[in-house]
Short mmCIF file of C-alpha atoms in Angstrom, two decimals:
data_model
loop_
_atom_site.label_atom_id
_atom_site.label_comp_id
_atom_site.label_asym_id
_atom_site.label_seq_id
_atom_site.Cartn_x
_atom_site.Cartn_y
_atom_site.Cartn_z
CA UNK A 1 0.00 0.00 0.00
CA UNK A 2 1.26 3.45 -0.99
CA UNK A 3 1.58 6.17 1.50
CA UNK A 4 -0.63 7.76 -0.49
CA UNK A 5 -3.71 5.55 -0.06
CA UNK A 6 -2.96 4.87 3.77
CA UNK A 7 -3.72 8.40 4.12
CA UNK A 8 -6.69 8.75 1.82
CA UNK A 9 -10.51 9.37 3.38
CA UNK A 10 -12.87 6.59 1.97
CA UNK A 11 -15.70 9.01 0.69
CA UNK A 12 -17.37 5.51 -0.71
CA UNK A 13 -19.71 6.15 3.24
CA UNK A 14 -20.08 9.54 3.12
CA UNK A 15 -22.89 9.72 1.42
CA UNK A 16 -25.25 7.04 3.59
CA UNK A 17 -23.95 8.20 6.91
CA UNK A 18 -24.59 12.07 5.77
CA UNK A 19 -28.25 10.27 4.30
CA UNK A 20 -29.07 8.63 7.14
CA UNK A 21 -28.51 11.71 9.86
CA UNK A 22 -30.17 13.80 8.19
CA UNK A 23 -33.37 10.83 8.23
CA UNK A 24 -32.59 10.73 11.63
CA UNK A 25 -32.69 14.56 12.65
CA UNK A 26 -35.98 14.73 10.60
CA UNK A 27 -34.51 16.50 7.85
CA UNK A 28 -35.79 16.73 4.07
CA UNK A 29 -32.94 17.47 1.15
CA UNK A 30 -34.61 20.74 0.69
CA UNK A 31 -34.27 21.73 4.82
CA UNK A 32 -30.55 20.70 4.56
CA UNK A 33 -29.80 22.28 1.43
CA UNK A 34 -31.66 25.63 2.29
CA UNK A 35 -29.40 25.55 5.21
CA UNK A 36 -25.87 25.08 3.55
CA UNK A 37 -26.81 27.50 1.17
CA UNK A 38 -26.65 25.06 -1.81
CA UNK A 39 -29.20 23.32 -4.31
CA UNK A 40 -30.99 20.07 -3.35
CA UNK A 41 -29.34 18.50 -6.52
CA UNK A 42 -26.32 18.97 -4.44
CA UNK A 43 -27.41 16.83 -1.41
CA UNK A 44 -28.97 14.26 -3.32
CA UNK A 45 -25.83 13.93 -5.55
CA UNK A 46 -23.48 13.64 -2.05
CA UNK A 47 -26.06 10.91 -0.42
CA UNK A 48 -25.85 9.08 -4.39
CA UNK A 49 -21.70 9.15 -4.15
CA UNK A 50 -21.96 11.08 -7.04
CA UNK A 51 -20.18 14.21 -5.24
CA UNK A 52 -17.99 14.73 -2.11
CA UNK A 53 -18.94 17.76 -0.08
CA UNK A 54 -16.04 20.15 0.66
CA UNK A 55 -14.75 20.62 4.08
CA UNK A 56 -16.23 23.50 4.43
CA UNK A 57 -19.90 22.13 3.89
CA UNK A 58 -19.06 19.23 5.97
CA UNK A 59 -18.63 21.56 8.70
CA UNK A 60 -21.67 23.32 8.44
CA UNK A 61 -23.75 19.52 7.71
CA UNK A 62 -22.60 18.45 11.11
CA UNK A 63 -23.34 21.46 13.15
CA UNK A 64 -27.03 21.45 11.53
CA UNK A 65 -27.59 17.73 12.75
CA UNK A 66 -25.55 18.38 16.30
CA UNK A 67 -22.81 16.71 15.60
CA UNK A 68 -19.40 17.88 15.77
CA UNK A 69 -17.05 17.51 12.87
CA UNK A 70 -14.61 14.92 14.32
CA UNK A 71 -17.82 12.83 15.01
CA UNK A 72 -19.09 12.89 11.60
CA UNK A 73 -15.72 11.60 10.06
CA UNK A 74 -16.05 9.06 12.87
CA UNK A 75 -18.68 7.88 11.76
CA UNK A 76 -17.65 7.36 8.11
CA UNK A 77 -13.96 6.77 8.54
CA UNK A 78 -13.71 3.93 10.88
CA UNK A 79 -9.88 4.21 12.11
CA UNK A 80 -10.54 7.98 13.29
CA UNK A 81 -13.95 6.79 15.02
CA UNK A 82 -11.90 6.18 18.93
CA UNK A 83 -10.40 9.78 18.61
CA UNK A 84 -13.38 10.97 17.47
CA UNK A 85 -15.57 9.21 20.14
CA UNK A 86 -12.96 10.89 22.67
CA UNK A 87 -13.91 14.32 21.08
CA UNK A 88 -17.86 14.05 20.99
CA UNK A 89 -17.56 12.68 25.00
CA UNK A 90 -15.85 15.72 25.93
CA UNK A 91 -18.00 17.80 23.93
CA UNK A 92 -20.98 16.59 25.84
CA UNK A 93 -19.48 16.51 29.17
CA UNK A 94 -18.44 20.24 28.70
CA UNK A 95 -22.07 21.12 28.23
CA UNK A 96 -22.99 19.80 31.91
CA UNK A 97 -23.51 21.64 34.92
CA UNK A 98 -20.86 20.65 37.84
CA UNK A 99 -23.44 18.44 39.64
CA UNK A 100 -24.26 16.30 36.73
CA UNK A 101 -20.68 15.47 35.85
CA UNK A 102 -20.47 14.91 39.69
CA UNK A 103 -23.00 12.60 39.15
CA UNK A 104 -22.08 11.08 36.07
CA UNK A 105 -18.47 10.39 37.05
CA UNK A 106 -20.39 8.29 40.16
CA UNK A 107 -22.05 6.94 37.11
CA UNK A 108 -18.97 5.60 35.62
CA UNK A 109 -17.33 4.36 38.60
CA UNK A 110 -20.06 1.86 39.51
CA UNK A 111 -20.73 0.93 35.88
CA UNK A 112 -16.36 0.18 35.43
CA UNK A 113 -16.21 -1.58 39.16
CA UNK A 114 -18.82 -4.38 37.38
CA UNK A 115 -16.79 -4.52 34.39
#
């Protein structure tokens, strides 16, 4: 294998995992296009494999479903997904009060002690 190709992103997911959270955030092509500023021929083409969407784009496609970036390329690029599991856990403990990550730190200890 070149050093080329180890580095390449497989695009072949990109479009069903970019399909299928935009099903699951109850989005329609025309919501998500309106909202990147680009056509629905666009989306549809990206969830066909017919087009990559830039970086840029890809951005803005995982703030509108809640997402961050490094947990959408999780999702599609499976060797990135434990950093990017890392990265969406802290991003969701960051948005908790004091007493909840209290309380889910208790959480963790009792669920790892039955481990």
């Amino acid at each position: 294998m070149s050093k080329a190709s180890e580095n390449a992103f497989d695009f072949e997911n990109l479009g069903q995992k970019v399909k299928e959270l935009r099903i699951k955030n109850g989005l329609t092509q025309n919501q998500v296009a309106s909202e990147l500023h680009v056509t629905p021929g666009y989306i549809s083409n990206v969830e066909n494999n017919r087009t990559a969407m830039s970086l840029r784009v890809l951005s803005y496609y995982a703030k509108l479903t809640g997402i961050t970036l490094d947990s959408l390329v999780g999702k599609i690029e499976p060797e990135y997904l434990p950093t990017a599991l890392d990265h969406e856990l802290q991003n969701l403990i960051a948005q908790l009060t004091d007493e909840e990550k209290q309380r889910l730190l208790r959480t963790i200890e009792v669920w790892k002690s039955d481990l």
